PDB file of C-alpha atoms in Angstrom:
ATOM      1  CA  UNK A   1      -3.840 -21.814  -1.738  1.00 42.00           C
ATOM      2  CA  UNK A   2      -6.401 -21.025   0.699  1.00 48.00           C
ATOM      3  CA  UNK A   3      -8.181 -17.975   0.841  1.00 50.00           C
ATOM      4  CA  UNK A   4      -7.729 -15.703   3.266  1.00 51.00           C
ATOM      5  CA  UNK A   5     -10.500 -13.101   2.302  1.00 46.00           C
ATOM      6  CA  UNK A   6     -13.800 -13.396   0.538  1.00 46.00           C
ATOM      7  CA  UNK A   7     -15.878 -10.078  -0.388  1.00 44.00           C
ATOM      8  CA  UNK A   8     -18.240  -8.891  -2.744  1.00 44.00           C
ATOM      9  CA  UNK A   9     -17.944  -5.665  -4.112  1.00 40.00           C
ATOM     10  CA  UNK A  10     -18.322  -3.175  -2.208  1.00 43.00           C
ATOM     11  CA  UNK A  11     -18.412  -5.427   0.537  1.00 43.00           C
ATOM     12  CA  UNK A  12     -16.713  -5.915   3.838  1.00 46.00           C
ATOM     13  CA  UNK A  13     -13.067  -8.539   4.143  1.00 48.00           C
ATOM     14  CA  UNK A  14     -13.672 -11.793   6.555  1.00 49.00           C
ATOM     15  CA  UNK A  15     -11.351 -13.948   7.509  1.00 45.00           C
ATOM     16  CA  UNK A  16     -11.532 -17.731   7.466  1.00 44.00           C
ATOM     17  CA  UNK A  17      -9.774 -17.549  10.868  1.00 43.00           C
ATOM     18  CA  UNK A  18     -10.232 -14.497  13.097  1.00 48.00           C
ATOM     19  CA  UNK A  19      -7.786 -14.942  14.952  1.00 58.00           C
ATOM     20  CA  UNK A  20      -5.028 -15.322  12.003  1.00 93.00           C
ATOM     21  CA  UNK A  21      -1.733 -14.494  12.719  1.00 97.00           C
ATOM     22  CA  UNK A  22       0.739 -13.354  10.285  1.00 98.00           C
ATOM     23  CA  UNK A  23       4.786 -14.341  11.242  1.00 98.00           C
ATOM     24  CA  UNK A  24       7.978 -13.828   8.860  1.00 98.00           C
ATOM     25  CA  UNK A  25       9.883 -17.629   8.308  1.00 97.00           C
ATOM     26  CA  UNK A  26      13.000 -17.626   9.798  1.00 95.00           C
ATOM     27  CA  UNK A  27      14.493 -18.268   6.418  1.00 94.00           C
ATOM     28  CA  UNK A  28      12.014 -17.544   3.593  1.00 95.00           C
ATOM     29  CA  UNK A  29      12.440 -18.841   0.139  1.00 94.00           C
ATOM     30  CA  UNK A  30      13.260 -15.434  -1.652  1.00 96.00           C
ATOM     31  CA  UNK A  31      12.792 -11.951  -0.839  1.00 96.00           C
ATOM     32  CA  UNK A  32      10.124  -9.485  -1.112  1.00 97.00           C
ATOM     33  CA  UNK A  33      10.089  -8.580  -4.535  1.00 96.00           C
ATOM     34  CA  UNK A  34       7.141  -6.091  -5.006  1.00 96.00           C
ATOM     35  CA  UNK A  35       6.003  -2.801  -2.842  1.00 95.00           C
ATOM     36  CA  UNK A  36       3.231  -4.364  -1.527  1.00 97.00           C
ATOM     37  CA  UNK A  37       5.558  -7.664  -0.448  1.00 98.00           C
ATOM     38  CA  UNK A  38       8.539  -5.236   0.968  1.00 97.00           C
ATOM     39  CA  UNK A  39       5.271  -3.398   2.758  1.00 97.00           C
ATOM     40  CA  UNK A  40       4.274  -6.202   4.308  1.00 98.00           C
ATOM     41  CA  UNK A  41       7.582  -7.534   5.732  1.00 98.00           C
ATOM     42  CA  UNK A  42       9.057  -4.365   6.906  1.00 97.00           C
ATOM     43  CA  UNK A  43       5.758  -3.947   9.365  1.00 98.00           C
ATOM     44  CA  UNK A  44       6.227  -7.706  10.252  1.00 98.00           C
ATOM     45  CA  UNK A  45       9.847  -7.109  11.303  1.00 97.00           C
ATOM     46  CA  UNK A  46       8.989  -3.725  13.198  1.00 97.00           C
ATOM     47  CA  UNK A  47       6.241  -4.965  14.900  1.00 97.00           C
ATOM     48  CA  UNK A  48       6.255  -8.790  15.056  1.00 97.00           C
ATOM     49  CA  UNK A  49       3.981 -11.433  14.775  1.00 98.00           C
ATOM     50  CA  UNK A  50       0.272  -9.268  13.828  1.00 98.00           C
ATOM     51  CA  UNK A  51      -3.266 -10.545  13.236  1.00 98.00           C
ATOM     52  CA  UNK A  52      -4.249 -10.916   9.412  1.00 97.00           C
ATOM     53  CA  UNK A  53      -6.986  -7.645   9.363  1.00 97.00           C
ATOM     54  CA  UNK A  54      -4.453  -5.116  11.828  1.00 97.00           C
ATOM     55  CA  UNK A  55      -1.391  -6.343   8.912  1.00 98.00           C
ATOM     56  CA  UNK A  56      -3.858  -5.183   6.281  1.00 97.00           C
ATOM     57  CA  UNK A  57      -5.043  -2.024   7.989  1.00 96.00           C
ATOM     58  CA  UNK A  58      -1.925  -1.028   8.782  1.00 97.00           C
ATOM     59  CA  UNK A  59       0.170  -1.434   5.201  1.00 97.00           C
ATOM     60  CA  UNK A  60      -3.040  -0.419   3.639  1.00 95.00           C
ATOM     61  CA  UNK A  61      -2.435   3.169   5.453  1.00 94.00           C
ATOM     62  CA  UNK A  62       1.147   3.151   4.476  1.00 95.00           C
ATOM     63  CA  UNK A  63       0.665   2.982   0.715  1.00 92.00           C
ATOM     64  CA  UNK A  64      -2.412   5.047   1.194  1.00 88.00           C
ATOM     65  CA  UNK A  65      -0.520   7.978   2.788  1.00 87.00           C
ATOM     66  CA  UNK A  66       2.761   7.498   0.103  1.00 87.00           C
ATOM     67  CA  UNK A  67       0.098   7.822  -3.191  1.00 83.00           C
ATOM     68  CA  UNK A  68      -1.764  11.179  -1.150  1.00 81.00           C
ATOM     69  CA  UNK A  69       2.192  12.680  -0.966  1.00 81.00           C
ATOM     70  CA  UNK A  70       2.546  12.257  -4.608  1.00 80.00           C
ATOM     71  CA  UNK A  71      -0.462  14.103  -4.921  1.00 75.00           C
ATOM     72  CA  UNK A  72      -3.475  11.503  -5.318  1.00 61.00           C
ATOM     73  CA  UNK A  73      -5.357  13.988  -3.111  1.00 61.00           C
ATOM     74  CA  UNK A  74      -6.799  15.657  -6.192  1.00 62.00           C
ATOM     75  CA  UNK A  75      -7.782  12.254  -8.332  1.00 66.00           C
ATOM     76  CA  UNK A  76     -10.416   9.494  -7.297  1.00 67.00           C
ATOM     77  CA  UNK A  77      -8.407   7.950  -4.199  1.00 68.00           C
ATOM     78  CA  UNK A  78      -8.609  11.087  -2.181  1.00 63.00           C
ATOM     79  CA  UNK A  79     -12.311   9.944  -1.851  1.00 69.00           C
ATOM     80  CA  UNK A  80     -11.835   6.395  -1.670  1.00 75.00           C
ATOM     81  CA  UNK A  81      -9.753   6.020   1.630  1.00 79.00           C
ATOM     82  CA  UNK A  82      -6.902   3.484   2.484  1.00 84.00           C
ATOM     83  CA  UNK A  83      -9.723   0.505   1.881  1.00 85.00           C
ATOM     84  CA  UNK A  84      -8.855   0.309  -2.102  1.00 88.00           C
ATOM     85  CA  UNK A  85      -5.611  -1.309  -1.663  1.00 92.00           C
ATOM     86  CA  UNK A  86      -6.755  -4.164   0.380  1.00 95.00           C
ATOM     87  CA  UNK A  87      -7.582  -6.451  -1.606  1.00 95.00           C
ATOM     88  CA  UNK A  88      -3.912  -6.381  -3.604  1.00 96.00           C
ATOM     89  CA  UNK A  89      -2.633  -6.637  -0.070  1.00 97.00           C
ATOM     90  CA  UNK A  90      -4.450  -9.457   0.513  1.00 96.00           C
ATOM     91  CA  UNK A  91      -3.746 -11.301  -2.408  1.00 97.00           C
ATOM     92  CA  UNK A  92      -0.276 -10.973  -2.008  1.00 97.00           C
ATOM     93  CA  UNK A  93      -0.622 -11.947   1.389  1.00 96.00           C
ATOM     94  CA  UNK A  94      -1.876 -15.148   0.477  1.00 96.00           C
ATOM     95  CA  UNK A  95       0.568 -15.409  -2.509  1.00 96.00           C
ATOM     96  CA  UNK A  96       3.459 -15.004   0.136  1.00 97.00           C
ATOM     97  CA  UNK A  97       2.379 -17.498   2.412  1.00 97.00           C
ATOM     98  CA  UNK A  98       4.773 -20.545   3.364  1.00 97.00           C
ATOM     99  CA  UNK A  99       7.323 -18.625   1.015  1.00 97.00           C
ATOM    100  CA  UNK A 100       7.663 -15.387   2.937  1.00 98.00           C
ATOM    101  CA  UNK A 101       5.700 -15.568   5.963  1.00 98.00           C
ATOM    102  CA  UNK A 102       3.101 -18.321   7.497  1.00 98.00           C
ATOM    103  CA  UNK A 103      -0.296 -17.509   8.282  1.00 97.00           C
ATOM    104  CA  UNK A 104      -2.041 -19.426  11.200  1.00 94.00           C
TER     105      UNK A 104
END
């Protein structure tokens, strides 16, 4: 698989490709099986075809906003910001591609 993202801790996400666009297939091999996975193709089908970092950004928010309802305001994440879930984004970004979505 290739990678999409390289970091060090702490550090920032860069893409291989900058310009990497993320697209559901037409007729993918199975369906989204985890939150993050259902995440991702719900804001692919709402809002089409979306460059690699925006995709992140914006389901990173989503699940960000759904653990501050259930009240992860008061524990560590309240402090962290929406940044903590992108690398399990990413990952299953890049475990999804060709299956549920193609990344060029």
């Amino acid at each position: 698989m290739r990678k999409l993202f390289t970091a060090k801790s702490g550090g920032a996400f860069r893409t291989e490709a900058d310009a990497g666009m993320v697209r559901l297939i037409d007729s993918p091999h199975r369906l989204p099986a985890t939150p993050i996975e259902q995440r991702l193709s719900s804001a692919l089908k709402e809002a089409g075809p979306l460059p690699v970092a925006l995709l992140v950004k914006r389901v990173a928010v989503e699940l960000y906003s759904d653990e501050l309802r259930k009240g992860a305001a008061v524990l560590d994440i309240g402090l962290l910001g929406d940044h903590i879930f992108n690398r399990d984004i990413i990952r299953e970004l890049d475990a999804g591609n060709g299956i549920l979505w193609a990344i060029k």
